[in-house]
Coordinates of N, CA and C in Angstrom, one line a residue:
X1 N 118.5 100.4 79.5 CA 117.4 100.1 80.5 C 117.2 98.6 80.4
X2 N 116.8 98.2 81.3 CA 116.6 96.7 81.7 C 115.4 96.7 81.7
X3 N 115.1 95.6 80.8 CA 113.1 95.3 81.2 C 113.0 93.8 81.6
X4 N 112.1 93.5 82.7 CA 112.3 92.7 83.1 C 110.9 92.0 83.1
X5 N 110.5 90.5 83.1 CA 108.7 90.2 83.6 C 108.8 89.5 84.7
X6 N 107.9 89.6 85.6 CA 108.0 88.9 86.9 C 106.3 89.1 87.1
X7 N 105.9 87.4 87.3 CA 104.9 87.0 87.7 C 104.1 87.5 89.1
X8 N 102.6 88.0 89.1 CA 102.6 88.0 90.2 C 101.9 89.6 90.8
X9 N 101.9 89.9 91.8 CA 100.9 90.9 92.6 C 102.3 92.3 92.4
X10 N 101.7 93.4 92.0 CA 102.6 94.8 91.9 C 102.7 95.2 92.8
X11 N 101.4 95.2 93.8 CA 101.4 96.0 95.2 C 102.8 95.3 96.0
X12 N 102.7 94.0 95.8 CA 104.5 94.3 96.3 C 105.9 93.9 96.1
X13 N 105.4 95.0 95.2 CA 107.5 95.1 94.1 C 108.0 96.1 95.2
X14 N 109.3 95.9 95.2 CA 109.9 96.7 96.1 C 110.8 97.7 94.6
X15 N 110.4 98.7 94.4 CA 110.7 99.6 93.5 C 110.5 100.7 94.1
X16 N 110.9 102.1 93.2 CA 110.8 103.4 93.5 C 109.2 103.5 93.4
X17 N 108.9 103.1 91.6 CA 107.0 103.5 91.4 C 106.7 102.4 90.9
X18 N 105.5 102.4 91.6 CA 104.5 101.4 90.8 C 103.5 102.1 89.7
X19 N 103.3 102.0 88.6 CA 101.7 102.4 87.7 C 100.7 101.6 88.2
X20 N 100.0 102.8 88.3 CA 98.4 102.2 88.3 C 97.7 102.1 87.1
X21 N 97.1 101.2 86.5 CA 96.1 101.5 85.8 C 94.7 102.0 86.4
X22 N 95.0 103.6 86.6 CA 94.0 104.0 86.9 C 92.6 104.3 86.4
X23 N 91.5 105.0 86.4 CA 90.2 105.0 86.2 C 90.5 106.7 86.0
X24 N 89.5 107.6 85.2 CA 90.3 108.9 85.2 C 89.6 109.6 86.3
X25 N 88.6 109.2 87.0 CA 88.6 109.9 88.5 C 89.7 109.7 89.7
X26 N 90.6 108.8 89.2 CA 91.7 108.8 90.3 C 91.4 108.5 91.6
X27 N 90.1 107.7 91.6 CA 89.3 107.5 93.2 C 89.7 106.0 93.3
X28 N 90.3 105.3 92.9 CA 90.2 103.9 93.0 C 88.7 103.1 92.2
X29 N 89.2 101.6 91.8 CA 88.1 101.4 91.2 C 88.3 99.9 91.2
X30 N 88.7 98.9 90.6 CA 88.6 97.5 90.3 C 89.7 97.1 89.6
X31 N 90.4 95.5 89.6 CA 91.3 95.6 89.5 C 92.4 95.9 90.1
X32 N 93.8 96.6 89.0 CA 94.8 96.7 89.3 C 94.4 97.9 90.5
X33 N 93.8 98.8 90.0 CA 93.5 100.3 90.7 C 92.9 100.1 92.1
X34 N 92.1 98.4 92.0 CA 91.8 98.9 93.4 C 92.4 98.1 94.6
X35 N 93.4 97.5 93.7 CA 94.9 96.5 94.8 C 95.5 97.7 95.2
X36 N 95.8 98.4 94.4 CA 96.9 99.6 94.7 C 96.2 100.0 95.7
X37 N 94.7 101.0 95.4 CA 94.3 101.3 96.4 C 94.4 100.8 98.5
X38 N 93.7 99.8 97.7 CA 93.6 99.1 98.9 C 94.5 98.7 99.7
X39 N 95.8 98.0 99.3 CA 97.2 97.8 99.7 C 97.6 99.0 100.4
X40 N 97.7 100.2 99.7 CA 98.0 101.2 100.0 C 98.2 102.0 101.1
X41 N 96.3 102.0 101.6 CA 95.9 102.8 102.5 C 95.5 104.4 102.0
X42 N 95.0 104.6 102.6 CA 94.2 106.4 102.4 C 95.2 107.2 102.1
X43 N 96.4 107.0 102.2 CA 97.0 108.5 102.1 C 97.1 108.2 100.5
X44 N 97.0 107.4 99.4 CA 96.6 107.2 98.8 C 95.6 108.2 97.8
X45 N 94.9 107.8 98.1 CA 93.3 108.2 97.5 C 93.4 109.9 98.4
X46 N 94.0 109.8 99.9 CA 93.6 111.8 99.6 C 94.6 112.5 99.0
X47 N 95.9 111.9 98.4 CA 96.2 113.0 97.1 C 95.4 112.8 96.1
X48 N 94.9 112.0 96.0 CA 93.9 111.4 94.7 C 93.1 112.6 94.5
X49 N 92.5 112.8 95.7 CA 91.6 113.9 95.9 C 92.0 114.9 95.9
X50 N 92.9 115.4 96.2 CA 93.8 116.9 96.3 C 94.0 116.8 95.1
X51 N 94.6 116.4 93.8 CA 94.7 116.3 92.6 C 93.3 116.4 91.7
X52 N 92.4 115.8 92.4 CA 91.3 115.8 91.3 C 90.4 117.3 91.6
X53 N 91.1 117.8 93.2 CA 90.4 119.3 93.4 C 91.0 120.5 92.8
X54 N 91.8 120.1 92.1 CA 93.2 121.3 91.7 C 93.2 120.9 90.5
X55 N 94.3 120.1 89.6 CA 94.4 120.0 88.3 C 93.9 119.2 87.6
X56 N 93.0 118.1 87.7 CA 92.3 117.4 87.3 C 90.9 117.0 87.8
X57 N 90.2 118.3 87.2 CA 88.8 118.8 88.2 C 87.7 117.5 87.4
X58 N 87.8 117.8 85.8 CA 87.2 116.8 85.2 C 88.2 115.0 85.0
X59 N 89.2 114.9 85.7 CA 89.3 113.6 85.8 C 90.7 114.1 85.2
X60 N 91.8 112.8 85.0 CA 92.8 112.6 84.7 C 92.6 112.1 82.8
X61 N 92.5 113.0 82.0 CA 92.8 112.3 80.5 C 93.3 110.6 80.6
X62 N 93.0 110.5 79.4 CA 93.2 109.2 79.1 C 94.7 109.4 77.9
X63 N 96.0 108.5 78.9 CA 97.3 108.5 77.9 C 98.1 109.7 78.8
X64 N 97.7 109.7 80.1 CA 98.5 111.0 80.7 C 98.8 110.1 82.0
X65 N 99.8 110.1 82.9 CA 100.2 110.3 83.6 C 101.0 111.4 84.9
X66 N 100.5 110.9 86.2 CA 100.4 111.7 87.3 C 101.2 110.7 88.7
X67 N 101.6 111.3 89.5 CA 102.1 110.5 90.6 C 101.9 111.0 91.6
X68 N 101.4 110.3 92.9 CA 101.2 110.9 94.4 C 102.5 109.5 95.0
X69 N 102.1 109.7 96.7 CA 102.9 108.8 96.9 C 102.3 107.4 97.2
X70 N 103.3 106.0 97.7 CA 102.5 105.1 97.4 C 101.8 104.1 99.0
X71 N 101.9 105.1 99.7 CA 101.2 105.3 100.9 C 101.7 103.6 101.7
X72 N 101.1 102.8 102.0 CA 101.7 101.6 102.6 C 102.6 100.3 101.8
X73 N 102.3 100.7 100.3 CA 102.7 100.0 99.2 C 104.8 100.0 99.6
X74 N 105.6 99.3 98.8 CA 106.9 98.9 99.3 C 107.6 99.4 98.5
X75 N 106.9 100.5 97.6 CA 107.5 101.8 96.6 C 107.2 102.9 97.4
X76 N 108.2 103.7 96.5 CA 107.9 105.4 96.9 C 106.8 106.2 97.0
X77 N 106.6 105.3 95.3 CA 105.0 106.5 94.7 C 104.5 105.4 93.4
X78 N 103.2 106.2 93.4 CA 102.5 105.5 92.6 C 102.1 105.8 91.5
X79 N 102.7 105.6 90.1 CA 102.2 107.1 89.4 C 101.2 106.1 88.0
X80 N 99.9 107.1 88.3 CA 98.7 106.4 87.6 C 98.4 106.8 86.6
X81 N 97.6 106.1 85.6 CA 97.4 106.4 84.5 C 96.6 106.3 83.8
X82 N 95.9 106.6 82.9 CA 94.9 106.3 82.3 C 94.4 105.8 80.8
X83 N 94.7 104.6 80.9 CA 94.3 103.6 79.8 C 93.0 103.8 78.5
X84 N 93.1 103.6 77.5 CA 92.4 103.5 76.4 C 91.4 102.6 76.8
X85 N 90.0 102.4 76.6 CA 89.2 101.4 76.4 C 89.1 100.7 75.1
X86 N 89.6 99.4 74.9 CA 89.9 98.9 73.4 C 89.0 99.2 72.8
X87 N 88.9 99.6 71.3 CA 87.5 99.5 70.4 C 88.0 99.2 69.4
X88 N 87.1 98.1 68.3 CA 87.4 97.2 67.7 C 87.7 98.4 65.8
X89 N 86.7 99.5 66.3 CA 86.4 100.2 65.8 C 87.4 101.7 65.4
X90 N 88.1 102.0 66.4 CA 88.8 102.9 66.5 C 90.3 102.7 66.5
X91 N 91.3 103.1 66.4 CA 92.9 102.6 66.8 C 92.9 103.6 67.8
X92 N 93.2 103.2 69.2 CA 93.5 104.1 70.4 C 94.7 103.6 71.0
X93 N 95.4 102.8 69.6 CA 97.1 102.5 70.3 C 98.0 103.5 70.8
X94 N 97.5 105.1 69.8 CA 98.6 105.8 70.4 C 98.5 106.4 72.0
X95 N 97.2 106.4 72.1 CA 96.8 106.4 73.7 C 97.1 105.6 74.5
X96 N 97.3 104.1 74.4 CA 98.1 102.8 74.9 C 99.1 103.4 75.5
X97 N 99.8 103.9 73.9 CA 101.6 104.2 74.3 C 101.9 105.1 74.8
X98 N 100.9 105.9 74.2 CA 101.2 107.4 75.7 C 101.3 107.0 77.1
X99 N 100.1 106.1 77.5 CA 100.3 106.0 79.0 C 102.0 105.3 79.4
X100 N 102.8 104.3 78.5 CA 103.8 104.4 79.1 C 105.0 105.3 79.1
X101 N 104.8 106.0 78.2 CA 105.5 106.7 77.8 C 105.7 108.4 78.5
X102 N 103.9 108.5 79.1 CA 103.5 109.6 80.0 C 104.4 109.2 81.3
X103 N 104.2 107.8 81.6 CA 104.6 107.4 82.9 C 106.1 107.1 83.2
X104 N 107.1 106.8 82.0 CA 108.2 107.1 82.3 C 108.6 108.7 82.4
X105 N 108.1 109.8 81.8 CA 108.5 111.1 81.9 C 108.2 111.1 83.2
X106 N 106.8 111.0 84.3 CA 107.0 111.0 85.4 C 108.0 110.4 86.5
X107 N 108.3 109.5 85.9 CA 109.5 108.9 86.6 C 111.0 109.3 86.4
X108 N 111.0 109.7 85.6 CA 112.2 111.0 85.3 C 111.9 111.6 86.1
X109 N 111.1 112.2 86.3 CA 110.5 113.8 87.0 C 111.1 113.3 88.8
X110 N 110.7 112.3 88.9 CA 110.9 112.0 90.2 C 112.0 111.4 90.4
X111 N 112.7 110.5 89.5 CA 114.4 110.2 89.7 C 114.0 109.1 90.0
X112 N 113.2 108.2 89.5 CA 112.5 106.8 89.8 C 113.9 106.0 89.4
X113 N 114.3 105.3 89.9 CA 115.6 104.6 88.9 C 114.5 103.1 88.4
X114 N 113.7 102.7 89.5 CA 113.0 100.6 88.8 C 111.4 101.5 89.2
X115 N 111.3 100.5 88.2 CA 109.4 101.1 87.9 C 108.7 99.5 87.5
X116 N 107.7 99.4 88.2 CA 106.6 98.3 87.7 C 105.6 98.8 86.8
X117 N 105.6 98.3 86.2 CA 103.6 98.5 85.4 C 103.2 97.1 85.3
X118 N 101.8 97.5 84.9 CA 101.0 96.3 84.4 C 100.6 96.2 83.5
X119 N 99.8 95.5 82.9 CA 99.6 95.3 81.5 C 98.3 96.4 81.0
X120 N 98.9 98.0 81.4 CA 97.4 98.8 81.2 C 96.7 98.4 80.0
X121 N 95.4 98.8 80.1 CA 94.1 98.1 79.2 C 93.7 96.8 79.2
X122 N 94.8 96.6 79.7 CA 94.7 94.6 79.4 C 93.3 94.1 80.1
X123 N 92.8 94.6 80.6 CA 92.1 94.0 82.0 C 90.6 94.2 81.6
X124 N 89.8 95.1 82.4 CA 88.1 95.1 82.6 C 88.2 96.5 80.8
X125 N 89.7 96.4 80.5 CA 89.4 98.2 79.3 C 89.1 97.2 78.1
X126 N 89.5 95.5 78.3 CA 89.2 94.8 77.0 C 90.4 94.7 75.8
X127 N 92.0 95.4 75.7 CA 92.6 95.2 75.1 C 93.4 93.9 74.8
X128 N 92.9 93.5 73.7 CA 93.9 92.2 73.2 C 95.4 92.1 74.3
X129 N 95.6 91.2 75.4 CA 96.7 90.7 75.7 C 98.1 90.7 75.0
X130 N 97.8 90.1 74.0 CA 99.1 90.0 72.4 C 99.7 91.4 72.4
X131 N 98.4 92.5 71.9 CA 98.6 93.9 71.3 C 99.0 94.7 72.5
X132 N 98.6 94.2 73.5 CA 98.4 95.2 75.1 C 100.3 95.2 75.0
X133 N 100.4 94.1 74.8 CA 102.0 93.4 75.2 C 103.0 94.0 74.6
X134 N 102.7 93.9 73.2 CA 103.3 94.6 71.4 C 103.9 96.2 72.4
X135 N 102.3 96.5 72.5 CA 102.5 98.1 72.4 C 103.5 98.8 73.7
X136 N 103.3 97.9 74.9 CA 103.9 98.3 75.9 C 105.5 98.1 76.0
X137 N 105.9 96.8 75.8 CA 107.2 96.5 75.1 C 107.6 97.5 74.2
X138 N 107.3 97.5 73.1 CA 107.7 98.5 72.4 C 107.8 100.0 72.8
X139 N 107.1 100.4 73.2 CA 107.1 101.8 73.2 C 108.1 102.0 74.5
X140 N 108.1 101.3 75.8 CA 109.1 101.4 76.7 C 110.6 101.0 76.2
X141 N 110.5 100.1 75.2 CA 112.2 100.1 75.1 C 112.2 101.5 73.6
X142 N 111.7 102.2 73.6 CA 111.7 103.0 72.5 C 111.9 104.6 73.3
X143 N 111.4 104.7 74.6 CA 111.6 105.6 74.8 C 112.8 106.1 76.0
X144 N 113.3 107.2 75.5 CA 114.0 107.9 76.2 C 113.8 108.0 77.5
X145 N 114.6 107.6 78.7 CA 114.5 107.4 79.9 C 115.6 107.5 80.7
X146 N 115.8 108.1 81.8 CA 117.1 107.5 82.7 C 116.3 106.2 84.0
X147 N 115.4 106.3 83.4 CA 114.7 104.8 84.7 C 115.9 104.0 83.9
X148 N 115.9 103.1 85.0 CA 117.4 101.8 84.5 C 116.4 100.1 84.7
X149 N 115.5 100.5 85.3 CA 114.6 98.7 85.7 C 113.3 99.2 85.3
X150 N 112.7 98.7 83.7 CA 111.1 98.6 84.4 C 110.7 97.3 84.2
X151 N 110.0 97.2 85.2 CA 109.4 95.4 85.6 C 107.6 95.6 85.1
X152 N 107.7 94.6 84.0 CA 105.8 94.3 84.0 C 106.2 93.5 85.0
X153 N 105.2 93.8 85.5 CA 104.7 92.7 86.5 C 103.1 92.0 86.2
X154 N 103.0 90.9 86.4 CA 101.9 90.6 85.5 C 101.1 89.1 86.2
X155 N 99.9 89.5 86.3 CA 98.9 88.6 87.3 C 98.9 87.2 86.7
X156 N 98.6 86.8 85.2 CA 98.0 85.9 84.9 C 99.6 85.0 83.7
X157 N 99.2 83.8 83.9 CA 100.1 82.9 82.7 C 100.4 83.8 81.6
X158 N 98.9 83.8 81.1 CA 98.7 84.2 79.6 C 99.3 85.6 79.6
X159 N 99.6 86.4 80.1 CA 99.9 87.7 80.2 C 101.4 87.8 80.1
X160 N 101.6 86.7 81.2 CA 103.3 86.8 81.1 C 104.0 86.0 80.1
X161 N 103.2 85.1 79.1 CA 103.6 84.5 77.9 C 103.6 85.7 76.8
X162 N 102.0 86.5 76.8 CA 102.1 87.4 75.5 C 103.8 88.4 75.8
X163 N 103.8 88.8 77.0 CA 105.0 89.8 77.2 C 106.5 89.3 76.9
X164 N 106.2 88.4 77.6 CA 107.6 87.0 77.1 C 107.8 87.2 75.4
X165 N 106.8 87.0 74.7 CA 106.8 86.4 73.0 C 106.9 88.3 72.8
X166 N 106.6 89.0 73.2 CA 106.9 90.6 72.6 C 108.3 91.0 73.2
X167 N 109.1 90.8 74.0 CA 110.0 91.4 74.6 C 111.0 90.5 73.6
X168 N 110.6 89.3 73.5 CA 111.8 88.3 72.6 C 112.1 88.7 70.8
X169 N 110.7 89.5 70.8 CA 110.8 90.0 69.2 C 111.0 91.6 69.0
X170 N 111.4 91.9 69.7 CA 112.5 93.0 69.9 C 113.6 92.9 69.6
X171 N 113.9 94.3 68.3 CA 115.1 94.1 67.8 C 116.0 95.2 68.5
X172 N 116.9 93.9 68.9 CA 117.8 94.7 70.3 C 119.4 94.2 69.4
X173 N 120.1 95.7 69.2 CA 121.2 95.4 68.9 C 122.7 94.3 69.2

C-alpha cells in the first residue's frame, strides 16, 4: 500500500472514499464532518438517517466505522467514523486505531482501491497532533488491506509536518 500526505481540503480528493471524522449521531456537525456534510449535499445526511433509524439507533460507537455514499463529494462514498475524545487521563489510543483500522475493513467491503482520511481526533476531540499522527501512520501501514492508496489529507502546516515526521519513522523494509 501506498500512503501518501497531501495538503489541503478532503471534500475534494478524487478517490473511491473519503472518512469522515464523524460525531456518533452521524447528523453532521463541525469541522471535518461538517465540510463533508455540506460539500456533499443531502443525499448524504438521509443515509445518515436511515442508518441511525435501523442500526445505529443510539449513535455510531466510537472506533467503528460505517459508509453511505458520498453524494456530490468527487468519491464514491463516505465512510465515517467515530473518534476518541483525547483525555489526559485515560489511554483511548486503541479507539484512535480502531477508527482506522474500522475504516479500512469498510473499504475492503466496498473494493475502495484510494481512501483519504484526516487526522481523526486531531481537531475540536483535542488529540495531540504528534500522537494523532504516531497512531494513524502506524496502525494504517500495519494493517491488512487490499486498499492500494491511502491519502491523509490534512488542512493545516502543522498537521502535515507531524504526519511527514511519523510516516518517515516507519520501519519500512
Amino acid at each position: 500500500m501506498r500512503i501518501t500526505l497531501v495538503p489541503g481540503d478532503i471534500t475534494t480528493q478524487n478517490v473511491d472514499a473519503v472518512v469522515n471524522a464523524a460525531n456518533s449521531s452521524l447528523l453532521g456537525g463541525g469541522g471535518v464532518d461538517g465540510a463533508i456534510h455540506r460539500r456533499g449535499g443531502p443525499a448524504i445526511l438521509a443515509e445518515c438517517r436511515e442508518l441511525r433509524a435501523s442500526r445505529y439507533v443510539n449513535g455510531l460507537p466510537t472506533g467503528m466505522a460505517v459508509a453511505t455514499t458520498a453524494g456530490e463529494l468527487p468519491a464514491r462514498w463516505v465512510i465515517h467514523t467515530v473518534g476518541p475524545v483525547f483525555s489526559a487521563g485515560e489511554d483511548r489510543s486503541e479507539l484512535l486505531a480502531s477508527c482506522y483500522r474500522e475504516s479500512l475493513r469498510v473499504a475492503d467491503e466496498l473494493g475502495a482501491a484510494g481512501v483519504a482520511f484526516p487526522a481523526v481526533s486531531a481537531g475540536v476531540y483535542g488529540w495531540p497532533m504528534d500522537d494523532a499522527a504516531r497512531i494513524a501512520v502506524g496502525t494504517v501501514s500495519a494493517t491488512a488491506t487490499r486498499v492500494s492508496e491511502v491519502r491523509f489529507v490534512l488542512f493545516t502546516a502543522d498537521a502535515h509536518a507531524a504526519f511527514d515526521l511519523a510516516l518517515s519513522l516507519l520501519d519500512r523494509p
